mmCIF file of C-alpha atoms and ligand atoms in Angstrom:
data_model
loop_
_atom_site.group_PDB
_atom_site.id
_atom_site.type_symbol
_atom_site.label_atom_id
_atom_site.label_comp_id
_atom_site.label_asym_id
_atom_site.label_seq_id
_atom_site.Cartn_x
_atom_site.Cartn_y
_atom_site.Cartn_z
ATOM 1 C CA MET H 1 72.486 -65.424 187.936
ATOM 2 C CA VAL H 2 76.223 -65.626 188.355
ATOM 3 C CA ASP H 3 77.359 -63.495 191.266
ATOM 4 C CA HIS H 4 80.458 -61.458 191.934
ATOM 5 C CA LEU H 5 82.255 -61.781 188.612
ATOM 6 C CA ARG H 6 82.668 -58.042 188.303
ATOM 7 C CA PRO H 7 85.282 -56.699 190.690
ATOM 8 C CA VAL H 8 82.997 -54.332 192.604
ATOM 9 C CA CYS H 9 81.881 -54.598 196.196
ATOM 10 C CA ALA H 10 80.768 -52.679 199.216
ATOM 11 C CA GLU H 11 82.807 -53.862 202.190
ATOM 12 C CA ILE H 12 80.756 -53.650 205.355
ATOM 13 C CA ASP H 13 82.970 -53.567 208.417
ATOM 14 C CA LEU H 14 80.830 -55.008 211.208
ATOM 15 C CA GLY H 15 83.656 -54.321 213.663
ATOM 16 C CA ASN H 16 83.310 -50.610 212.939
ATOM 17 C CA LEU H 17 79.532 -50.893 213.325
ATOM 18 C CA ILE H 18 79.977 -52.410 216.777
ATOM 19 C CA HIS H 19 82.574 -49.787 217.631
ATOM 20 C CA ASN H 20 80.055 -47.055 216.760
ATOM 21 C CA TYR H 21 77.293 -48.803 218.693
ATOM 22 C CA ASP H 22 79.454 -49.138 221.814
ATOM 23 C CA TYR H 23 80.600 -45.543 221.465
ATOM 24 C CA LEU H 24 77.036 -44.239 221.177
ATOM 25 C CA CYS H 25 75.857 -46.419 224.086
ATOM 26 C CA GLY H 26 78.545 -44.755 226.154
ATOM 27 C CA PHE H 27 76.783 -41.397 226.055
ATOM 28 C CA PRO H 28 75.423 -40.286 229.437
ATOM 29 C CA VAL H 29 72.352 -42.169 230.587
ATOM 30 C CA PRO H 30 69.645 -42.625 229.525
ATOM 31 C CA SER H 31 71.226 -43.640 226.287
ATOM 32 C CA ARG H 32 69.405 -46.701 225.073
ATOM 33 C CA ILE H 33 70.046 -46.925 221.361
ATOM 34 C CA CYS H 34 67.300 -47.841 218.960
ATOM 35 C CA ALA H 35 69.120 -48.924 215.790
ATOM 36 C CA VAL H 36 67.435 -47.452 212.734
ATOM 37 C CA VAL H 37 67.821 -50.122 210.056
ATOM 38 C CA LYS H 38 65.289 -48.897 207.485
ATOM 39 C CA ALA H 39 66.152 -48.875 203.781
ATOM 40 C CA ASP H 40 68.290 -51.988 204.155
ATOM 41 C CA ALA H 41 70.181 -50.338 207.018
ATOM 42 C CA TYR H 42 71.061 -47.333 204.849
ATOM 43 C CA GLY H 43 72.437 -49.698 202.233
ATOM 44 C CA HIS H 44 74.541 -51.743 204.659
ATOM 45 C CA GLY H 45 72.219 -54.784 204.753
ATOM 46 C CA SER H 46 69.527 -54.731 207.420
ATOM 47 C CA VAL H 47 69.652 -58.415 208.345
ATOM 48 C CA GLU H 48 73.424 -58.528 208.819
ATOM 49 C CA VAL H 49 73.488 -55.188 210.643
ATOM 50 C CA ALA H 50 70.582 -56.061 212.944
ATOM 51 C CA ARG H 51 72.045 -59.481 213.722
ATOM 52 C CA ALA H 52 75.447 -58.032 214.584
ATOM 53 C CA LEU H 53 73.871 -55.390 216.820
ATOM 54 C CA TYR H 54 71.570 -57.922 218.449
ATOM 55 C CA GLU H 55 74.525 -60.097 219.292
ATOM 56 C CA ARG H 56 76.106 -57.055 220.942
ATOM 57 C CA GLY H 57 73.024 -56.532 223.093
ATOM 58 C CA CYS H 58 70.846 -54.185 221.056
ATOM 59 C CA ARG H 59 67.168 -55.050 221.530
ATOM 60 C CA ASP H 60 65.620 -52.093 219.847
ATOM 61 C CA PHE H 61 65.237 -51.561 216.104
ATOM 62 C CA ALA H 62 63.313 -49.215 213.834
ATOM 63 C CA VAL H 63 62.255 -49.611 210.217
ATOM 64 C CA ALA H 64 60.175 -47.590 207.757
ATOM 65 C CA LEU H 65 57.908 -50.385 206.500
ATOM 66 C CA VAL H 66 56.120 -53.378 207.974
ATOM 67 C CA GLU H 67 57.771 -55.388 205.161
ATOM 68 C CA GLU H 68 61.195 -54.418 206.481
ATOM 69 C CA GLY H 69 60.212 -55.540 209.959
ATOM 70 C CA VAL H 70 58.932 -58.887 208.687
ATOM 71 C CA GLU H 71 62.229 -59.434 206.866
ATOM 72 C CA LEU H 72 64.094 -58.982 210.150
ATOM 73 C CA ARG H 73 61.769 -61.304 212.045
ATOM 74 C CA ARG H 74 62.157 -63.965 209.355
ATOM 75 C CA ALA H 75 65.916 -63.644 209.763
ATOM 76 C CA GLY H 76 65.453 -64.367 213.452
ATOM 77 C CA VAL H 77 65.952 -60.857 214.832
ATOM 78 C CA ASP H 78 64.287 -60.613 218.226
ATOM 79 C CA GLY H 79 63.644 -57.540 220.361
ATOM 80 C CA GLU H 80 61.444 -54.556 219.592
ATOM 81 C CA ILE H 81 60.912 -53.533 215.983
ATOM 82 C CA LEU H 82 59.123 -50.201 215.537
ATOM 83 C CA VAL H 83 57.682 -49.060 212.208
ATOM 84 C CA LEU H 84 58.298 -45.308 211.967
ATOM 85 C CA SER H 85 55.064 -44.302 210.305
ATOM 86 C CA GLN H 86 51.461 -45.445 210.278
ATOM 87 C CA PRO H 87 51.102 -48.464 207.979
ATOM 88 C CA PRO H 88 48.064 -49.068 205.791
ATOM 89 C CA LEU H 89 45.295 -50.608 207.916
ATOM 90 C CA ASP H 90 45.625 -53.905 206.000
ATOM 91 C CA ALA H 91 49.185 -54.221 207.254
ATOM 92 C CA LEU H 92 48.281 -53.995 210.941
ATOM 93 C CA ALA H 93 47.320 -57.661 211.325
ATOM 94 C CA ILE H 94 50.587 -58.693 209.648
ATOM 95 C CA ALA H 95 52.516 -56.440 212.019
ATOM 96 C CA ALA H 96 50.697 -58.001 214.971
ATOM 97 C CA ARG H 97 51.431 -61.519 213.776
ATOM 98 C CA HIS H 98 55.162 -60.735 213.690
ATOM 99 C CA ASP H 99 55.154 -58.810 216.952
ATOM 100 C CA ILE H 100 56.088 -55.608 215.144
ATOM 101 C CA THR H 101 55.195 -52.353 216.887
ATOM 102 C CA VAL H 102 53.482 -49.816 214.663
ATOM 103 C CA THR H 103 53.203 -46.079 214.845
ATOM 104 C CA ALA H 104 49.727 -44.566 214.640
ATOM 105 C CA TYR H 105 48.381 -41.028 214.582
ATOM 106 C CA THR H 106 44.993 -40.913 212.869
ATOM 107 C CA LYS H 107 41.738 -41.396 214.703
ATOM 108 C CA ASP H 108 40.727 -44.128 212.243
ATOM 109 C CA ALA H 109 43.860 -46.164 212.768
ATOM 110 C CA ILE H 110 43.809 -45.821 216.538
ATOM 111 C CA LYS H 111 40.142 -46.792 216.633
ATOM 112 C CA PHE H 112 40.849 -49.727 214.324
ATOM 113 C CA ILE H 113 43.645 -50.892 216.632
ATOM 114 C CA SER H 114 41.515 -50.482 219.783
ATOM 115 C CA ASP H 115 38.653 -52.414 218.189
ATOM 116 C CA THR H 116 40.891 -55.297 217.123
ATOM 117 C CA PRO H 117 40.620 -58.414 219.330
ATOM 118 C CA GLU H 118 43.554 -58.513 221.697
ATOM 119 C CA GLU H 119 45.323 -61.517 220.173
ATOM 120 C CA GLU H 120 45.425 -59.789 216.744
ATOM 121 C CA ARG H 121 46.129 -56.287 217.984
ATOM 122 C CA PRO H 122 49.552 -54.790 217.252
ATOM 123 C CA ASN H 123 51.463 -52.876 219.854
ATOM 124 C CA PHE H 124 51.359 -49.208 218.927
ATOM 125 C CA GLN H 125 53.138 -45.981 219.692
ATOM 126 C CA LEU H 126 51.556 -42.592 219.165
ATOM 127 C CA LYS H 127 53.485 -40.086 217.098
ATOM 128 C CA VAL H 128 52.930 -36.395 217.690
ATOM 129 C CA ASP H 129 54.015 -33.761 215.197
ATOM 130 C CA THR H 130 56.092 -31.066 216.869
ATOM 131 C CA GLY H 131 57.118 -29.141 213.759
ATOM 132 C CA MET H 132 58.434 -31.499 211.089
ATOM 133 C CA TYR H 133 54.978 -31.584 209.415
ATOM 134 C CA ARG H 134 55.596 -34.926 207.758
ATOM 135 C CA VAL H 135 53.437 -37.349 209.734
ATOM 136 C CA GLY H 136 51.993 -37.347 213.235
ATOM 137 C CA ALA H 137 49.039 -36.107 215.216
ATOM 138 C CA ALA H 138 48.804 -32.357 215.710
ATOM 139 C CA LEU H 139 49.133 -31.142 219.294
ATOM 140 C CA ASP H 140 45.558 -29.894 219.294
ATOM 141 C CA GLU H 141 44.238 -33.297 218.197
ATOM 142 C CA LEU H 142 45.703 -35.092 221.182
ATOM 143 C CA SER H 143 42.735 -34.570 223.502
ATOM 144 C CA ALA H 144 40.324 -36.055 220.964
ATOM 145 C CA LEU H 145 42.688 -38.955 220.273
ATOM 146 C CA SER H 146 43.059 -39.561 224.008
ATOM 147 C CA GLU H 147 39.365 -40.323 224.203
ATOM 148 C CA VAL H 148 39.749 -42.998 221.535
ATOM 149 C CA ILE H 149 42.824 -44.446 223.238
ATOM 150 C CA GLY H 150 41.276 -44.525 226.700
ATOM 151 C CA ARG H 151 43.074 -44.294 230.035
ATOM 152 C CA GLY H 152 46.007 -46.508 230.887
ATOM 153 C CA GLU H 153 49.423 -47.375 229.507
ATOM 154 C CA ILE H 154 50.414 -47.189 225.869
ATOM 155 C CA ASP H 155 53.662 -48.473 224.451
ATOM 156 C CA GLY H 156 55.093 -45.095 223.550
ATOM 157 C CA LEU H 157 54.835 -41.475 222.486
ATOM 158 C CA TRP H 158 57.386 -40.060 220.099
ATOM 159 C CA SER H 159 58.245 -37.235 217.735
ATOM 160 C CA HIS H 160 60.948 -36.277 215.234
ATOM 161 C CA PHE H 161 63.328 -33.328 214.776
ATOM 162 C CA ALA H 162 63.492 -31.276 211.590
ATOM 163 C CA VAL H 163 66.754 -29.328 211.967
ATOM 164 C CA ALA H 164 68.731 -30.809 214.862
ATOM 165 C CA ASP H 165 71.629 -31.481 212.467
ATOM 166 C CA GLU H 166 71.976 -27.835 211.472
ATOM 167 C CA VAL H 167 74.328 -25.353 213.077
ATOM 168 C CA SER H 168 72.542 -22.023 213.476
ATOM 169 C CA ASN H 169 70.762 -20.140 216.228
ATOM 170 C CA GLU H 170 67.512 -20.482 214.377
ATOM 171 C CA SER H 171 67.715 -24.276 214.180
ATOM 172 C CA THR H 172 68.776 -24.528 217.820
ATOM 173 C CA GLU H 173 65.756 -22.474 218.808
ATOM 174 C CA PHE H 174 63.447 -24.535 216.643
ATOM 175 C CA THR H 175 64.779 -27.808 218.058
ATOM 176 C CA LYS H 176 64.193 -26.499 221.588
ATOM 177 C CA LEU H 177 60.697 -25.442 220.570
ATOM 178 C CA GLN H 178 60.055 -28.986 219.310
ATOM 179 C CA LEU H 179 61.258 -30.345 222.651
ATOM 180 C CA SER H 180 58.924 -28.060 224.574
ATOM 181 C CA ARG H 181 56.007 -29.003 222.316
ATOM 182 C CA PHE H 182 56.847 -32.657 222.988
ATOM 183 C CA GLN H 183 56.745 -31.954 226.710
ATOM 184 C CA SER H 184 53.323 -30.388 226.364
ATOM 185 C CA ALA H 185 52.139 -33.456 224.418
ATOM 186 C CA ILE H 186 53.327 -35.625 227.317
ATOM 187 C CA ASN H 187 51.392 -33.426 229.719
ATOM 188 C CA THR H 188 48.225 -33.545 227.638
ATOM 189 C CA LEU H 189 48.290 -37.341 227.632
ATOM 190 C CA LYS H 190 49.040 -37.409 231.333
ATOM 191 C CA GLY H 191 46.039 -35.163 231.937
ATOM 192 C CA ALA H 192 43.940 -37.706 230.048
ATOM 193 C CA GLY H 193 45.287 -40.558 232.177
ATOM 194 C CA ILE H 194 47.511 -42.020 229.457
ATOM 195 C CA ILE H 195 51.003 -43.113 230.433
ATOM 196 C CA PRO H 196 53.442 -43.871 227.570
ATOM 197 C CA ARG H 197 56.003 -46.508 228.543
ATOM 198 C CA GLN H 198 58.561 -45.011 226.141
ATOM 199 C CA LEU H 199 59.261 -41.414 225.146
ATOM 200 C CA HIS H 200 61.625 -40.612 222.316
ATOM 201 C CA ILE H 201 62.433 -37.761 219.965
ATOM 202 C CA ALA H 202 66.211 -37.886 219.366
ATOM 203 C CA ASN H 203 67.751 -39.035 216.071
ATOM 204 C CA SER H 204 71.552 -39.130 215.638
ATOM 205 C CA SER H 205 71.658 -35.337 215.903
ATOM 206 C CA GLY H 206 69.510 -35.291 219.021
ATOM 207 C CA LEU H 207 71.712 -37.878 220.718
ATOM 208 C CA LEU H 208 74.931 -36.094 219.749
ATOM 209 C CA TYR H 209 73.993 -32.422 220.042
ATOM 210 C CA TYR H 210 70.950 -32.162 222.344
ATOM 211 C CA PRO H 211 71.599 -34.226 225.499
ATOM 212 C CA GLU H 212 68.251 -33.115 226.912
ATOM 213 C CA SER H 213 66.512 -34.897 224.030
ATOM 214 C CA ARG H 214 67.775 -38.402 224.950
ATOM 215 C CA LEU H 215 64.602 -39.482 226.694
ATOM 216 C CA THR H 216 63.981 -43.203 227.160
ATOM 217 C CA LYS H 217 65.932 -43.872 223.960
ATOM 218 C CA SER H 218 67.459 -42.340 220.848
ATOM 219 C CA ARG H 219 66.658 -43.553 217.334
ATOM 220 C CA VAL H 220 70.057 -43.624 215.696
ATOM 221 C CA GLY H 221 70.768 -44.235 212.031
ATOM 222 C CA LEU H 222 73.551 -42.228 210.433
ATOM 223 C CA ALA H 223 75.887 -42.194 213.432
ATOM 224 C CA LEU H 224 75.746 -45.992 213.712
ATOM 225 C CA TYR H 225 77.008 -46.188 210.148
ATOM 226 C CA GLY H 226 79.939 -43.992 211.081
ATOM 227 C CA TYR H 227 79.027 -40.481 210.052
ATOM 228 C CA ALA H 228 78.179 -37.448 212.117
ATOM 229 C CA PRO H 229 75.273 -35.359 210.833
ATOM 230 C CA ARG H 230 77.278 -32.132 211.238
ATOM 231 C CA TYR H 231 80.225 -33.296 209.208
ATOM 232 C CA GLU H 232 81.609 -29.799 208.917
ATOM 233 C CA VAL H 233 82.215 -29.460 212.634
ATOM 234 C CA ASP H 234 82.561 -32.974 213.983
ATOM 235 C CA GLU H 235 85.611 -34.795 215.178
ATOM 236 C CA LEU H 236 83.830 -37.677 216.846
ATOM 237 C CA GLY H 237 85.123 -41.175 217.315
ATOM 238 C CA LEU H 238 82.835 -42.665 214.681
ATOM 239 C CA ARG H 239 84.166 -45.068 212.064
ATOM 240 C CA PRO H 240 82.567 -45.382 208.621
ATOM 241 C CA VAL H 241 81.189 -48.872 208.124
ATOM 242 C CA MET H 242 80.953 -49.032 204.321
ATOM 243 C CA SER H 243 83.790 -48.908 201.790
ATOM 244 C CA LEU H 244 83.144 -49.005 198.054
ATOM 245 C CA ILE H 245 85.848 -50.890 196.203
ATOM 246 C CA SER H 246 86.576 -51.830 192.605
ATOM 247 C CA GLU H 247 89.527 -52.514 190.297
ATOM 248 C CA VAL H 248 91.070 -51.051 187.184
ATOM 249 C CA SER H 249 89.563 -52.954 184.248
ATOM 250 C CA PHE H 250 91.278 -51.219 181.314
ATOM 251 C CA VAL H 251 94.212 -48.857 180.750
ATOM 252 C CA LYS H 252 94.980 -46.608 177.772
ATOM 253 C CA THR H 253 97.032 -43.567 176.822
ATOM 254 C CA VAL H 254 95.124 -40.466 175.752
ATOM 255 C CA GLU H 255 96.632 -37.478 173.915
ATOM 256 C CA ALA H 256 96.632 -33.976 175.406
ATOM 257 C CA GLY H 257 93.418 -32.162 174.482
ATOM 258 C CA GLU H 258 91.376 -35.327 174.015
ATOM 259 C CA ARG H 259 88.161 -35.386 176.050
ATOM 260 C CA PRO H 260 87.114 -38.792 177.433
ATOM 261 C CA SER H 261 83.528 -39.940 178.109
ATOM 262 C CA TYR H 262 80.060 -38.752 177.081
ATOM 263 C CA GLY H 263 79.724 -35.087 176.304
ATOM 264 C CA ARG H 264 83.517 -34.724 175.885
ATOM 265 C CA LEU H 265 83.543 -32.370 178.878
ATOM 266 C CA ARG H 266 87.110 -32.429 180.200
ATOM 267 C CA PRO H 267 90.199 -31.978 178.019
ATOM 268 C CA MET H 268 93.326 -33.874 179.055
ATOM 269 C CA ALA H 269 95.940 -31.358 180.204
ATOM 270 C CA TYR H 270 98.743 -33.676 178.999
ATOM 271 C CA ARG H 271 99.308 -36.926 177.167
ATOM 272 C CA GLY H 272 98.511 -39.370 179.928
ATOM 273 C CA LYS H 273 96.908 -42.537 181.149
ATOM 274 C CA VAL H 274 93.195 -42.878 181.552
ATOM 275 C CA VAL H 275 91.965 -45.988 183.340
ATOM 276 C CA THR H 276 88.509 -47.515 183.363
ATOM 277 C CA VAL H 277 86.762 -48.786 186.502
ATOM 278 C CA PRO H 278 83.648 -50.960 186.071
ATOM 279 C CA ILE H 279 81.247 -49.103 188.381
ATOM 280 C CA GLY H 280 78.825 -46.341 187.468
ATOM 281 C CA TYR H 281 75.739 -44.406 188.356
ATOM 282 C CA ALA H 282 73.612 -47.561 188.217
ATOM 283 C CA ASP H 283 75.667 -48.660 191.239
ATOM 284 C CA GLY H 284 75.116 -45.383 193.063
ATOM 285 C CA VAL H 285 78.089 -43.277 191.987
ATOM 286 C CA PRO H 286 76.210 -40.014 191.373
ATOM 287 C CA ARG H 287 76.751 -38.359 187.988
ATOM 288 C CA SER H 288 77.107 -35.054 189.801
ATOM 289 C CA LEU H 289 80.311 -36.336 191.421
ATOM 290 C CA PHE H 290 82.158 -35.479 188.204
ATOM 291 C CA ASN H 291 81.124 -31.820 188.278
ATOM 292 C CA GLY H 292 81.755 -31.757 192.002
ATOM 293 C CA GLY H 293 85.437 -32.587 191.485
ATOM 294 C CA GLY H 294 85.237 -36.140 192.810
ATOM 295 C CA GLU H 295 88.286 -38.371 193.095
ATOM 296 C CA VAL H 296 89.152 -42.025 193.716
ATOM 297 C CA ILE H 297 92.151 -43.551 195.483
ATOM 298 C CA ILE H 298 94.554 -45.935 193.751
ATOM 299 C CA LYS H 299 97.757 -47.096 195.444
ATOM 300 C CA GLY H 300 97.332 -44.469 198.147
ATOM 301 C CA HIS H 301 96.956 -41.504 195.757
ATOM 302 C CA ARG H 302 93.914 -39.500 194.766
ATOM 303 C CA TYR H 303 93.048 -39.165 191.081
ATOM 304 C CA PRO H 304 90.236 -37.174 189.414
ATOM 305 C CA PHE H 305 87.563 -38.389 187.029
ATOM 306 C CA ALA H 306 88.691 -37.943 183.430
ATOM 307 C CA GLY H 307 85.144 -37.516 182.204
ATOM 308 C CA VAL H 308 81.533 -37.789 183.169
ATOM 309 C CA ILE H 309 80.358 -40.874 185.102
ATOM 310 C CA THR H 310 78.507 -43.395 182.927
ATOM 311 C CA MET H 311 75.943 -45.989 183.900
ATOM 312 C CA ASP H 312 78.351 -48.895 184.378
ATOM 313 C CA GLN H 313 81.863 -47.463 184.201
ATOM 314 C CA VAL H 314 83.954 -44.479 185.211
ATOM 315 C CA LEU H 315 87.166 -43.080 183.724
ATOM 316 C CA ILE H 316 90.035 -41.876 185.884
ATOM 317 C CA ASP H 317 92.896 -39.576 184.896
ATOM 318 C CA VAL H 318 95.961 -41.135 186.530
ATOM 319 C CA GLY H 319 98.447 -38.643 185.155
ATOM 320 C CA GLU H 320 101.436 -38.649 182.808
ATOM 321 C CA GLU H 321 103.340 -41.628 184.083
ATOM 322 C CA GLY H 322 101.243 -43.429 186.690
ATOM 323 C CA ASN H 323 102.337 -47.075 186.982
ATOM 324 C CA ILE H 324 98.794 -48.224 187.240
ATOM 325 C CA GLU H 325 97.672 -51.519 185.772
ATOM 326 C CA ILE H 326 94.640 -53.659 185.178
ATOM 327 C CA GLY H 327 93.623 -55.277 188.464
ATOM 328 C CA ASP H 328 94.863 -52.482 190.752
ATOM 329 C CA ARG H 329 92.480 -51.823 193.624
ATOM 330 C CA VAL H 330 90.364 -48.671 193.342
ATOM 331 C CA THR H 331 88.795 -47.164 196.453
ATOM 332 C CA LEU H 332 85.795 -44.994 195.702
ATOM 333 C CA ILE H 333 84.680 -44.711 199.330
ATOM 334 C CA GLY H 334 87.034 -45.682 202.128
ATOM 335 C CA GLY H 335 90.682 -45.445 203.040
ATOM 336 C CA ASP H 336 93.875 -46.505 201.259
ATOM 337 C CA GLY H 337 97.258 -45.508 202.678
ATOM 338 C CA ARG H 338 97.013 -41.982 204.034
ATOM 339 C CA GLU H 339 94.075 -41.051 201.860
ATOM 340 C CA ASN H 340 90.447 -41.427 202.794
ATOM 341 C CA ILE H 341 87.239 -40.574 200.987
ATOM 342 C CA GLY H 342 84.031 -40.572 203.007
ATOM 343 C CA ALA H 343 80.432 -40.743 201.855
ATOM 344 C CA ASP H 344 80.214 -37.279 203.441
ATOM 345 C CA GLU H 345 82.841 -36.015 200.960
ATOM 346 C CA TRP H 346 80.662 -37.290 198.105
ATOM 347 C CA ALA H 347 77.659 -35.614 199.711
ATOM 348 C CA ARG H 348 79.414 -32.231 199.817
ATOM 349 C CA ARG H 349 80.642 -32.575 196.262
ATOM 350 C CA CYS H 350 77.201 -33.588 195.016
ATOM 351 C CA SER H 351 75.293 -30.981 197.048
ATOM 352 C CA THR H 352 73.373 -33.631 198.902
ATOM 353 C CA ILE H 353 73.525 -35.354 202.289
ATOM 354 C CA THR H 354 75.444 -38.405 203.500
ATOM 355 C CA TRP H 355 72.195 -40.318 204.108
ATOM 356 C CA GLU H 356 71.290 -40.142 200.400
ATOM 357 C CA ILE H 357 74.739 -41.296 199.270
ATOM 358 C CA LEU H 358 74.680 -44.376 201.540
ATOM 359 C CA CYS H 359 71.119 -45.366 200.597
ATOM 360 C CA GLY H 360 72.002 -44.794 196.958
ATOM 361 C CA ILE H 361 74.589 -47.584 196.725
ATOM 362 C CA SER H 362 72.436 -49.895 194.671
ATOM 363 C CA LYS H 363 71.457 -53.541 194.920
ATOM 364 C CA ARG H 364 73.805 -54.323 192.034
ATOM 365 C CA VAL H 365 76.782 -53.873 194.361
ATOM 366 C CA PRO H 366 77.456 -57.055 196.347
ATOM 367 C CA ARG H 367 77.944 -56.466 200.079
ATOM 368 C CA ILE H 368 80.896 -58.271 201.610
ATOM 369 C CA TYR H 369 80.859 -58.525 205.412
ATOM 370 C CA LEU H 370 84.085 -58.133 207.343
ATOM 371 C CA GLU H 371 83.837 -59.628 210.804
ATOM 372 C CA ARG H 372 85.751 -58.137 213.687
HETATM 373 C C1 PLP D 1 65.452 -42.110 209.612
HETATM 374 C C2 PLP D 1 64.894 -41.707 210.925
HETATM 375 C C3 PLP D 1 65.711 -41.651 212.079
HETATM 376 C C4 PLP D 1 67.216 -41.810 212.035
HETATM 377 O O1 PLP D 1 67.786 -40.578 211.656
HETATM 378 P P1 PLP D 1 69.387 -40.380 211.633
HETATM 379 O O2 PLP D 1 69.540 -38.934 211.383
HETATM 380 O O3 PLP D 1 69.892 -41.228 210.509
HETATM 381 O O4 PLP D 1 69.895 -40.808 212.955
HETATM 382 C C5 PLP D 1 65.095 -41.407 213.291
HETATM 383 N N1 PLP D 1 63.761 -41.203 213.375
HETATM 384 C C6 PLP D 1 62.955 -41.219 212.284
HETATM 385 C C7 PLP D 1 61.507 -40.971 212.440
HETATM 386 C C8 PLP D 1 63.490 -41.461 211.038
HETATM 387 O O5 PLP D 1 62.697 -41.438 209.963
#
């Protein structure tokens, strides 16, 4: 395959990544950061991101799949790699071979791990469910599980917040309830003679908004990539890491009243220029961005979509005169002059969350790494 002929790329600013990492490490102690690099580091490239963070001193990573952990190990990433849910039993030996720490929470899996000969046994951390109800052992199962685990040290005990990003009294109360349930899980294990070496529950929101939740470490994804979970209230010092860039590939004049693109949804208010940009929903530009009033930046000015987003191309209404030509740089996400469009802006316009926008930038978009 011939790479990079189409003028589209995601620029990944590793300097901004390191800035965010340093900034988050600066939170009051204990503030060890576990870098969450699942889903290809939220679309930023897990190997490049993990390597850059490792070089900066990060020794703690989390992924969703054993496969993702193996990819990092093969790329030479050292330090702890924790898989954030319980893998299929078949995957445990592979995890062990690559020194990948797994999460476990069923009796079967914990028994399987305990029965495995020591040299093939993966490190494991116990996950307790404190109210997310996704995965994890229930609080009232902990005593029974403790018997399977046996007395002594385990690598860790952890849990996960459901609404720490939300701003309401109800979500604050629920987050505090999760914290107190986590404390009671710690006590139950302690009563059974089990001492977890690590305790963690905070995600980006926990680290930023619930200082009491930063236990031995915080598992941070979104904030590392430069976005605050509560985008509507935050003025933090985070810097977005990814920009999405393309170029004008075609220019034409369209009469007033004509309606570009599929569905003919938006009439031109004047006789004006409509330019084409060779990026579409197959690259992760959501179709709903058109209805949401999305814009792009060209030469420091914002311009709206002239019609619905197609699979491989978008059309931009650049106005009546607009001296815009083939080859001009188009910023879909990122800054140009005084204007800036964040993945969080797309999320608001598309009624989704910043996490989904970042993960949605597809494999078809080449990642270009900017060093510091
Ligand atoms: C994805 C994930 C995180 C990171 O969440 P952010 O909100 O992106 O910081 C932390 N913990 C678990 C269990 C996760 O699945």
